Coordinates of N, CA and C in Angstrom, one line a residue:
X262 N 0.9 -1.3 0.0 CA 0.0 0.1 0.2 C 0.8 1.2 0.0
X263 N 0.6 2.2 -1.0 CA 1.6 3.3 -1.1 C 1.4 4.2 0.1
X264 N 2.4 4.9 0.8 CA 2.5 5.7 1.8 C 3.1 7.1 1.6
X265 N 2.5 8.1 2.3 CA 2.8 9.6 2.0 C 3.3 10.2 3.4
X266 N 4.4 10.7 3.5 CA 5.2 11.2 4.5 C 4.5 12.5 4.7
X267 N 4.0 12.9 5.8 CA 3.5 14.3 6.3 C 4.3 14.7 7.6
X268 N 5.0 15.9 7.3 CA 5.6 16.5 8.4 C 4.9 17.4 9.2
X269 N 5.1 17.5 10.6 CA 4.3 18.5 11.5 C 5.5 19.4 12.0
X270 N 5.2 20.4 12.4 CA 6.0 21.3 13.4 C 5.5 22.3 13.8
X271 N 5.8 23.0 15.2 CA 5.3 24.0 15.4 C 5.7 25.4 14.7
X272 N 4.6 26.3 14.7 CA 5.0 27.5 13.8 C 5.9 28.3 14.5
X273 N 5.8 28.5 16.0 CA 6.7 29.3 16.8 C 7.2 28.4 17.8
X274 N 8.5 28.7 18.0 CA 9.1 27.8 19.2 C 8.6 28.3 20.5
X275 N 7.8 29.4 20.8 CA 7.4 30.0 22.0 C 6.4 29.1 22.4
X276 N 6.9 28.5 23.9 CA 6.0 27.5 24.5 C 5.5 26.4 23.6
X277 N 6.2 25.9 22.7 CA 6.0 24.8 21.9 C 5.9 23.6 22.6
X278 N 6.5 23.3 23.8 CA 6.0 22.1 24.5 C 4.9 21.9 25.2
X279 N 4.0 23.0 25.1 CA 2.7 22.9 25.7 C 1.6 22.5 24.7
X280 N 1.9 22.4 23.4 CA 1.1 21.9 22.3 C 1.5 20.4 22.1
X281 N 0.2 19.7 21.6 CA 0.4 18.3 21.5 C 0.7 18.2 19.9
X282 N 1.6 17.1 19.7 CA 1.7 16.8 18.2 C 0.4 16.2 17.7
X283 N 0.1 16.2 16.5 CA -1.0 15.5 16.0 C -0.9 13.8 16.1
X284 N -1.9 13.3 16.5 CA -1.9 11.9 16.5 C -2.9 11.2 15.7
X285 N -2.7 10.0 15.2 CA -3.6 9.2 14.2 C -5.0 9.0 15.1
X286 N -6.0 9.3 14.6 CA -7.3 9.0 15.1 C -7.5 7.6 15.5
X287 N -6.9 6.7 14.6 CA -7.1 5.3 14.8 C -6.4 4.9 16.3
X288 N -5.5 5.4 16.5 CA -4.9 5.2 17.6 C -5.5 5.7 19.1
X289 N -6.2 6.8 19.0 CA -7.1 7.5 20.0 C -8.2 6.6 20.1
X290 N -8.7 6.1 19.3 CA -10.1 5.5 19.3 C -10.0 4.1 19.1
X291 N -8.9 3.4 19.6 CA -8.8 2.0 19.6 C -9.6 1.1 20.1
X292 N -10.3 1.7 21.2 CA -11.3 0.9 22.0 C -12.7 0.9 21.3
X293 N -12.8 2.1 20.5 CA -14.3 2.5 19.9 C -14.1 1.6 18.4
X294 N -13.1 1.4 18.0 CA -13.1 0.9 16.6 C -13.3 -0.8 16.5
X295 N -13.8 -1.3 15.6 CA -13.9 -2.7 15.2 C -12.7 -3.4 15.4
X296 N -12.3 -4.7 15.9 CA -11.2 -5.2 16.1 C -10.5 -5.5 14.9
X297 N -11.4 -5.6 13.7 CA -10.8 -6.0 12.3 C -11.3 -4.9 11.5
X298 N -10.9 -3.4 11.8 CA -11.4 -2.4 11.0 C -10.4 -2.5 9.6
X299 N -10.8 -2.5 8.3 CA -10.0 -2.5 7.4 C -9.1 -1.5 7.3
X300 N -7.9 -1.9 6.6 CA -6.7 -1.0 6.4 C -7.3 0.1 5.5
X301 N -6.6 1.3 5.3 CA -7.1 2.4 4.4 C -8.5 2.9 4.9
X302 N -8.9 2.6 6.0 CA -10.3 3.3 6.3 C -10.1 4.8 6.8
X303 N -11.2 5.4 7.1 CA -11.4 6.7 7.6 C -10.2 7.0 8.8
X304 N -10.2 6.1 9.6 CA -9.3 6.6 11.0 C -7.9 6.5 10.6
X305 N -7.5 5.7 9.5 CA -6.1 5.8 9.0 C -5.7 7.2 8.4
X306 N -6.6 7.8 7.9 CA -6.5 9.2 7.2 C -6.8 10.5 8.0
X307 N -7.2 10.4 9.1 CA -7.4 11.6 10.1 C -6.5 11.5 11.3
X308 N -6.1 12.6 11.6 CA -5.2 12.9 12.6 C -5.9 14.1 13.5
X309 N -5.8 13.7 14.8 CA -6.4 14.5 16.0 C -5.3 15.5 16.3
X310 N -5.9 16.8 16.8 CA -5.3 17.8 17.4 C -5.9 18.2 18.8
X311 N -5.1 17.8 20.0 CA -5.6 18.2 21.2 C -5.4 19.5 21.5
X312 N -6.4 19.9 22.4 CA -6.5 21.4 22.9 C -5.1 21.4 23.8
X313 N -4.4 22.5 23.8 CA -3.1 22.6 24.7 C -3.3 23.3 25.9
X314 N -4.7 23.9 26.2 CA -4.7 24.5 27.6 C -6.2 24.5 28.0
X315 N -6.3 24.7 29.2 CA -7.7 24.9 29.8 C -8.4 26.3 29.5
X316 N -9.6 26.5 28.8 CA -9.8 27.7 28.4 C -11.4 27.8 28.2
X317 N -12.2 28.5 29.0 CA -13.7 29.0 28.8 C -13.7 30.2 28.2
X318 N -14.6 30.4 27.0 CA -14.7 31.9 26.4 C -16.2 32.3 26.7
X319 N -16.4 33.3 27.0 CA -17.6 33.9 27.1 C -17.7 35.2 26.2
X320 N -18.9 35.2 25.2 CA -19.1 36.3 24.4 C -20.3 37.0 25.0
X321 N -20.3 38.2 24.6 CA -21.2 39.5 24.9 C -22.5 39.1 24.7
X322 N -23.5 39.6 25.3 CA -24.9 39.2 25.0 C -25.4 39.4 23.8
X323 N -26.3 38.9 23.4 CA -26.8 39.1 21.9 C -27.4 40.7 21.9
X324 N -27.2 41.2 20.8 CA -27.4 42.4 20.7 C -26.3 43.6 20.8
X325 N -25.3 43.2 21.6 CA -24.4 44.1 21.9 C -23.4 44.2 20.8
X326 N -23.2 45.3 20.1 CA -22.2 45.4 18.9 C -21.1 46.4 19.3
X327 N -19.9 46.2 18.9 CA -19.6 45.0 18.4 C -19.4 43.7 19.4
X328 N -19.6 42.6 18.9 CA -19.4 41.3 19.7 C -18.3 41.3 20.5
X329 N -18.1 40.9 21.9 CA -16.8 41.0 22.4 C -16.6 39.5 22.9
X330 N -15.3 39.0 23.1 CA -15.1 38.0 23.7 C -14.1 37.8 24.9
X331 N -14.2 37.1 25.8 CA -13.3 37.4 26.9 C -13.2 35.8 27.8
X332 N -12.1 35.9 28.3 CA -11.7 34.5 29.0 C -12.5 34.6 30.3
X333 N -12.9 33.5 30.8 CA -13.4 33.5 32.0 C -12.4 32.8 33.2
X334 N -11.9 33.6 33.9 CA -10.6 33.6 34.6 C -10.6 32.3 35.6
X335 N -11.7 32.2 36.4 CA -11.8 31.3 37.2 C -11.7 29.7 36.6
X336 N -12.2 29.6 35.4 CA -12.1 28.5 34.6 C -11.2 28.3 33.6
X337 N -10.2 29.1 33.5 CA -9.3 29.2 32.3 C -7.8 29.1 32.9
X338 N -7.0 28.1 32.4 CA -5.6 28.3 32.9 C -4.8 29.1 32.0
X339 N -5.1 29.6 30.9 CA -4.5 30.4 30.1 C -4.5 31.8 30.6
X340 N -3.3 32.4 30.6 CA -3.1 33.9 31.0 C -3.8 34.8 30.1
X341 N -4.3 36.0 30.7 CA -4.7 37.0 29.8 C -3.8 37.5 28.6
X342 N -2.5 37.3 29.0 CA -1.5 37.6 27.9 C -1.6 36.6 26.7
X343 N -1.6 35.3 27.3 CA -1.8 33.9 26.3 C -3.1 34.3 25.7
X344 N -4.1 34.6 26.3 CA -5.5 34.7 25.5 C -5.4 35.7 24.3
X345 N -4.9 37.0 24.6 CA -4.5 38.0 23.9 C -3.8 37.6 22.5
X346 N -2.8 36.7 22.8 CA -1.8 36.2 21.8 C -2.2 35.0 20.9
X347 N -3.2 34.3 21.6 CA -3.8 33.2 20.7 C -5.2 33.1 20.2
X348 N -5.9 34.1 20.8 CA -7.4 34.2 20.4 C -7.7 35.5 19.8
X349 N -8.1 35.4 18.4 CA -8.4 36.6 17.7 C -9.9 36.5 17.3
X350 N -10.8 37.7 17.6 CA -12.2 37.5 16.9 C -12.0 37.8 15.5
X351 N -13.0 37.0 14.8 CA -13.1 37.3 13.4 C -13.9 38.5 12.9
X352 N -13.3 39.4 12.1 CA -13.8 40.5 11.7 C -15.3 40.4 11.2
X353 N -16.2 41.2 11.5 CA -17.7 40.9 11.2 C -17.9 40.7 9.7
X354 N -17.0 41.4 9.0 CA -17.2 41.1 7.4 C -16.6 39.8 6.8
X355 N -16.1 39.1 7.6 CA -15.4 37.7 7.4 C -16.2 36.8 8.1
X356 N -17.2 37.0 8.7 CA -18.1 36.0 9.4 C -19.0 35.2 8.4
X357 N -19.4 33.9 8.4 CA -20.1 33.3 7.6 C -21.8 34.0 7.6
X358 N -22.2 34.4 8.8 CA -23.5 34.8 9.2 C -23.3 36.1 10.2
X359 N -24.2 37.2 10.0 CA -24.0 38.2 11.0 C -24.4 37.8 12.3
X360 N -25.2 36.8 12.5 CA -25.6 36.3 13.9 C -24.8 35.2 14.3
X361 N -23.5 34.8 13.9 CA -22.7 33.8 14.2 C -21.2 34.4 14.2
X362 N -21.2 35.1 15.4 CA -19.8 35.7 15.8 C -18.8 34.4 15.8
X363 N -17.6 34.8 15.5 CA -16.5 33.6 15.7 C -15.1 34.1 16.2
X364 N -14.4 33.3 16.8 CA -13.1 33.7 17.2 C -12.0 32.7 16.6
X365 N -10.9 33.1 16.1 CA -9.8 32.3 15.7 C -8.8 31.9 16.5
X366 N -8.4 30.6 17.0 CA -7.6 30.3 17.9 C -6.3 29.6 17.4
X367 N -5.2 30.1 17.4 CA -4.0 29.6 17.0 C -3.8 28.1 17.6
X368 N -3.4 27.2 16.7 CA -3.1 25.8 17.0 C -1.5 25.6 17.1
X369 N -0.6 26.8 16.8 CA 0.8 26.6 16.6 C 1.3 25.2 16.0
X370 N 0.8 25.1 14.6 CA 0.9 23.8 14.0 C 0.9 24.1 12.5
X371 N 2.1 23.7 11.8 CA 2.0 23.7 10.4 C 2.5 22.3 9.8
X372 N 1.8 22.0 8.8 CA 2.1 20.6 8.2 C 3.0 20.8 6.7
X373 N 3.8 19.9 6.4 CA 4.4 20.0 5.2 C 4.7 18.6 4.6
X374 N 4.6 18.6 3.3 CA 4.8 17.2 2.4 C 5.3 17.3 1.2
X375 N 5.9 16.3 0.6 CA 6.2 16.2 -0.8 C 5.1 15.8 -1.6
X376 N 4.1 15.0 -0.9 CA 3.1 14.3 -1.7 C 2.1 15.3 -2.1
X377 N 1.6 14.8 -3.2 CA 0.0 15.6 -3.7 C -1.0 15.2 -2.7
X378 N -1.2 16.1 -1.6 CA -2.0 15.9 -0.7 C -3.2 17.1 -0.5
X379 N -4.2 16.7 -0.1 CA -5.1 17.8 0.1 C -5.7 17.8 1.7
X380 N -5.6 18.8 2.4 CA -5.7 18.7 3.9 C -7.0 19.7 4.0
X381 N -8.0 18.8 4.9 CA -9.1 19.4 5.2 C -9.1 19.3 6.7
X382 N -9.4 20.7 7.3 CA -9.6 20.7 8.7 C -10.9 20.7 9.1
X383 N -11.3 19.8 10.0 CA -12.9 19.6 10.3 C -12.9 19.6 11.9
X384 N -14.2 20.0 12.2 CA -14.4 19.6 13.7 C -14.0 18.4 14.1
X385 N -13.9 18.1 15.6 CA -13.7 16.7 15.9 C -15.0 16.0 16.2
X386 N -15.5 15.5 15.0 CA -17.0 15.1 15.0 C -17.2 14.0 15.7
X387 N -16.0 13.0 16.1 CA -16.1 11.6 16.7 C -15.7 11.9 18.2
X388 N -15.6 12.9 18.6 CA -15.3 13.1 20.1 C -16.6 13.5 20.7
X389 N -16.8 12.8 22.0 CA -18.0 13.0 22.7 C -18.2 14.5 23.1
X390 N -17.2 15.1 23.6 CA -17.1 16.4 23.9 C -17.7 17.4 22.9
X391 N -17.6 17.1 21.7 CA -18.1 18.0 20.7 C -19.6 18.1 20.5
X392 N -20.2 17.2 20.8 CA -21.7 17.2 20.9 C -22.2 18.4 21.9
X393 N -21.4 18.7 22.9 CA -21.8 19.7 23.8 C -21.3 21.1 23.5
X394 N -20.7 21.4 22.3 CA -20.2 22.7 22.1 C -21.4 23.7 21.8
X395 N -21.2 25.0 21.9 CA -22.3 25.8 21.5 C -22.1 26.4 20.3
X396 N -21.5 25.8 19.3 CA -21.4 25.9 17.9 C -20.3 24.9 17.3
X397 N -19.8 25.4 16.2 CA -19.1 24.4 15.4 C -17.8 25.1 15.1
X398 N -16.6 24.2 14.7 CA -15.5 24.6 14.2 C -15.7 24.7 12.6
X399 N -15.1 25.9 11.9 CA -15.4 26.1 10.8 C -14.4 25.2 9.8
X400 N -14.8 24.4 8.8 CA -13.9 23.6 8.3 C -13.1 24.3 7.1
X401 N -12.1 23.8 6.9 CA -11.3 24.6 5.7 C -10.4 23.4 4.8
X402 N -10.1 24.0 3.5 CA -9.4 22.8 2.6 C -8.5 23.4 1.8
X403 N -7.4 22.9 1.7 CA -6.3 23.6 0.8 C -5.3 22.5 0.3
X404 N -4.4 22.5 -0.9 CA -3.5 21.6 -1.2 C -2.4 21.9 -0.2
X405 N -1.9 20.9 0.2 CA -1.0 20.8 1.4 C 0.5 21.1 1.0
X406 N 0.8 20.6 -0.2 CA 2.0 20.6 -0.8 C 2.4 22.0 -1.2
X407 N 1.6 22.7 -1.8 CA 1.9 24.0 -2.1 C 1.9 25.1 -0.8
X408 N 1.1 24.6 0.0 CA 0.6 25.6 1.0 C 0.9 25.2 2.6
X409 N 2.2 25.3 3.0 CA 2.5 24.7 4.4 C 2.2 25.8 5.2
X410 N 0.8 26.4 5.6 CA 0.3 27.4 6.4 C 0.3 27.1 7.8
X411 N 0.1 28.2 8.5 CA -0.3 28.0 10.2 C -1.8 27.3 10.0
X412 N -2.1 26.5 11.0 CA -3.4 25.9 11.0 C -3.9 26.8 12.1
X413 N -5.3 27.0 12.1 CA -6.0 27.8 13.1 C -7.4 27.2 13.3
X414 N -8.0 27.3 14.3 CA -9.2 26.8 14.7 C -10.3 28.1 14.8
X415 N -11.1 28.1 13.9 CA -12.3 29.3 13.9 C -13.3 28.6 14.7
X416 N -13.8 28.9 15.8 CA -15.0 28.5 16.5 C -16.0 29.4 16.3
X417 N -17.4 28.9 15.8 CA -18.3 30.0 15.6 C -19.5 29.6 16.4
X418 N -19.7 30.6 17.0 CA -21.0 30.5 18.2 C -22.2 30.3 17.4
X419 N -23.2 29.5 17.8 CA -24.6 29.1 17.3 C -25.5 29.2 18.3
X420 N -25.2 29.2 19.8 CA -25.8 29.2 20.9 C -25.2 30.4 21.5
X421 N -25.8 31.6 21.4 CA -25.1 32.8 22.1 C -25.0 32.9 23.4
X422 N -25.9 32.3 24.2 CA -26.1 32.2 25.6 C -25.0 31.3 26.4
X423 N -24.4 30.6 25.5 CA -23.5 29.6 26.1 C -22.1 29.9 26.2
X424 N -21.2 29.5 27.2 CA -19.7 29.6 27.1 C -19.2 28.5 26.5
X425 N -18.0 28.8 25.8 CA -17.4 27.5 25.0 C -16.1 27.2 25.9
X426 N -16.3 25.9 26.2 CA -15.5 25.2 27.4 C -14.5 24.3 26.7
X427 N -13.2 24.7 26.6 CA -12.2 23.7 26.2 C -11.2 23.3 27.2
X428 N -10.7 21.9 27.3 CA -10.0 21.6 28.4 C -8.8 20.9 27.7
X429 N -7.7 21.0 28.4 CA -6.3 20.6 28.0 C -6.6 19.0 27.6
X430 N -6.0 18.5 26.5 CA -6.0 17.1 26.1 C -7.2 16.9 25.2
X431 N -8.4 17.6 25.1 CA -9.5 17.2 24.6 C -9.4 17.5 23.1
X432 N -9.9 16.5 22.2 CA -10.0 16.7 21.0 C -10.5 18.4 20.3
X433 N -9.7 18.9 19.6 CA -10.1 20.2 19.3 C -10.5 20.3 17.6
X434 N -9.6 19.6 17.1 CA -9.8 19.5 15.6 C -9.2 18.3 14.8
X435 N -9.8 18.1 13.7 CA -9.3 16.9 12.9 C -8.6 17.2 11.6
X436 N -7.5 16.8 11.2 CA -6.9 16.8 9.8 C -7.0 15.6 9.0
X437 N -7.7 15.9 8.0 CA -8.2 14.8 7.1 C -7.3 14.9 5.9
X438 N -6.5 14.0 5.7 CA -5.6 13.9 4.4 C -6.1 13.0 3.5
X439 N -6.3 13.5 2.2 CA -6.6 12.8 0.8 C -5.7 12.9 -0.3
X440 N -5.7 12.0 -1.0 CA -4.5 11.7 -2.1 C -5.0 11.4 -3.5
X441 N -4.5 11.6 -4.5 CA -4.9 10.9 -5.7 C -5.3 9.5 -5.8
X442 N -4.3 8.7 -5.2 CA -4.6 7.4 -5.1 C -5.1 7.2 -3.8
X443 N -6.4 6.9 -3.8 CA -7.2 6.6 -2.6 C -6.6 5.6 -1.6
X444 N -5.7 4.7 -2.2 CA -5.1 3.5 -1.3 C -3.9 4.1 -0.3
X445 N -3.4 5.3 -0.7 CA -2.3 6.1 0.0 C -2.7 6.2 1.5
X446 N -1.7 5.8 2.2 CA -2.0 6.1 3.8 C -0.9 7.1 4.2
X447 N -1.3 8.1 5.0 CA -0.4 9.0 5.5 C 0.5 8.5 6.7
X448 N 1.9 8.9 6.9 CA 2.4 8.7 7.9 C 3.2 9.9 8.7
X449 N 2.8 10.3 9.7 CA 3.1 11.7 10.3 C 4.8 11.6 11.0
X450 N 5.6 12.7 10.8 CA 6.8 12.6 11.3 C 7.0 14.1 11.7
X451 N 8.0 14.3 12.8 CA 8.3 15.7 12.9 C 9.1 16.3 12.0
X452 N 9.1 17.4 11.5 CA 9.7 18.2 10.3 C 10.7 19.2 10.9
X453 N 11.8 19.2 10.1 CA 12.9 20.3 10.5 C 12.3 21.5 9.8
X454 N 12.8 22.7 10.7 CA 12.6 24.0 9.9 C 13.9 24.4 9.0
X455 N 14.2 23.8 7.8 CA 15.2 24.1 7.1 C 15.1 25.6 6.5
X456 N 16.0 26.0 6.1 CA 16.1 27.3 5.3 C 14.9 27.6 4.1
X457 N 15.0 26.4 3.5 CA 14.0 26.2 2.3 C 12.4 26.3 2.5
X458 N 12.4 25.7 3.9 CA 11.0 25.7 4.6 C 10.5 26.9 5.1
X459 N 11.5 27.5 5.8 CA 11.3 28.8 6.3 C 10.9 29.9 5.3
X460 N 11.7 29.8 4.1 CA 11.5 30.9 3.1 C 10.1 30.8 2.5
X461 N 9.6 29.5 2.3 CA 8.5 29.2 1.5 C 7.2 29.4 2.5
X462 N 7.4 29.1 3.6 CA 6.5 29.3 4.8 C 6.1 30.9 5.1
X463 N 7.2 31.6 4.9 CA 7.0 33.1 4.9 C 6.3 33.6 3.8
X464 N 6.3 32.9 2.6 CA 5.6 33.4 1.3 C 4.1 33.3 1.7
X465 N 3.7 32.1 2.2 CA 2.2 31.7 2.3 C 1.6 32.3 3.7
X466 N 2.6 32.4 4.8 CA 2.0 33.0 6.0 C 1.2 34.4 5.9
X467 N 0.0 34.2 6.4 CA -0.8 35.4 6.6 C -1.4 36.1 5.3
X468 N -1.4 35.3 4.2 CA -1.6 35.8 2.9 C -3.2 36.3 2.8
X469 N -3.9 35.5 3.9 CA -5.4 35.8 3.9 C -5.6 37.3 4.3
X470 N -4.7 38.0 4.8 CA -4.8 39.2 5.4 C -4.8 40.2 4.1
X471 N -4.4 40.0 2.9 CA -4.4 40.7 1.8 C -5.7 40.6 1.0
X472 N -6.5 39.5 1.3 CA -7.7 39.1 0.6 C -8.2 37.9 1.0
X473 N -9.5 37.8 1.2 CA -10.2 36.5 1.6 C -10.2 35.3 0.5
X474 N -10.1 35.7 -0.7 CA -10.0 34.5 -1.8 C -8.6 34.2 -2.1
X475 N -8.0 33.1 -1.3 CA -6.6 32.8 -1.6 C -6.3 31.8 -2.6
X476 N -7.3 31.0 -2.8 CA -7.5 29.7 -3.7 C -6.7 30.3 -5.2
X477 N -6.7 31.5 -5.7 CA -6.1 31.6 -7.0 C -4.4 31.6 -6.8
X478 N -4.0 31.8 -5.3 CA -2.9 31.7 -5.3 C -2.0 30.3 -5.2
X479 N -2.8 29.4 -5.0 CA -2.3 28.0 -5.0 C -1.2 27.5 -6.0
X480 N -1.8 27.9 -7.2 CA -0.7 27.5 -8.2 C 0.5 28.3 -8.1
X481 N 0.5 29.6 -8.0 CA 1.5 30.4 -7.7 C 2.4 30.0 -6.5
X482 N 1.7 29.5 -5.5 CA 2.8 28.8 -4.4 C 3.5 27.5 -4.9
X483 N 2.6 26.8 -5.7 CA 3.2 25.7 -6.3 C 4.5 25.8 -7.1
X484 N 4.2 26.9 -8.0 CA 5.3 27.2 -8.8 C 6.8 28.0 -8.1
X485 N 6.4 28.6 -7.1 CA 7.6 29.1 -6.2 C 8.2 28.1 -5.3
X486 N 7.4 27.0 -5.2 CA 7.9 26.0 -4.2 C 9.1 25.4 -4.5
X487 N 10.2 25.3 -3.4 CA 11.5 24.6 -3.6 C 11.2 23.1 -3.9
X488 N 12.5 22.6 -4.7 CA 12.2 21.1 -4.9 C 11.8 20.4 -3.8
X489 N 12.3 20.5 -2.6 CA 12.2 19.6 -1.6 C 11.9 20.6 -0.3
X490 N 10.9 20.4 0.7 CA 10.5 21.1 1.8 C 10.6 20.2 3.1
X491 N 10.2 19.0 2.9 CA 10.1 18.3 4.0 C 11.6 17.4 4.4
X492 N 12.0 17.8 5.5 CA 13.2 17.1 6.1 C 12.9 16.7 7.4
X493 N 13.0 15.4 7.6 CA 12.4 14.8 8.9 C 13.7 15.5 10.0
X494 N 12.9 15.8 11.2 CA 13.8 16.4 12.3 C 14.8 15.4 13.0
X495 N 15.9 15.7 13.3 CA 16.9 14.8 13.8 C 17.1 15.2 15.3
X496 N 16.9 14.5 16.2 CA 17.3 15.1 17.6 C 18.9 15.5 17.8
X497 N 19.2 16.7 18.3 CA 20.3 17.2 18.5 C 20.9 17.8 17.4
X498 N 20.1 18.1 16.5 CA 20.6 18.8 15.3 C 19.9 20.4 15.2
X499 N 20.8 21.3 16.0 CA 20.2 22.7 16.2 C 20.0 23.3 14.9
X500 N 20.7 23.3 14.0 CA 20.7 24.0 12.8 C 19.3 23.8 12.1
X501 N 18.6 22.6 12.2 CA 17.3 22.3 11.6 C 16.4 22.0 12.7
X502 N 16.2 22.9 13.6 CA 15.2 22.8 14.7 C 13.9 22.7 14.6

């Protein structure tokens, strides 16, 4: 069965030890899957991202303009400085609907690969806690080979009267990888931040700030992509940290 190597790494080294690496959904749900689940199934192509902190977010009451978001201190382990640096309200003009305000939470995570792969970020739809969320995570999809961008979780409120409760270690998002050959299975490794990856990452980072429709830039990013971006990280190799 063909295999595709997928590299993961933190976007920023700051507090990187607090963030969980992506893990195969198959491993985290071993007790829930049938003992003879077929190879190449859904659980082999989805990786889970866990929440790195305890965080409760409260939004301002309905009717207040602009909508504001704040951490609930007694239920939040994340400091105010950490909250301000990781949680960003989505501009009203970029919301999917006026009545559904949203916040973007940094996952401090990027993926890189040499394979022709499409990454879809989805809500953790198989996690029990997801059923109690006051809204949903907004899904996104892009070609991973050309676009090693920072991954963020956009949480969209649908029940304005409820707080959003996240606990460290809980599933926060799923990373669903698909390939031209449907039999391809992904294998995740830690990637090194090589000079080539650093330069290409800088080209695509924060491009959405210059316009909401970034899809036309995918082909340009592929054309400018270096021949090789994924180098597996080796312990004790500081030049490729």
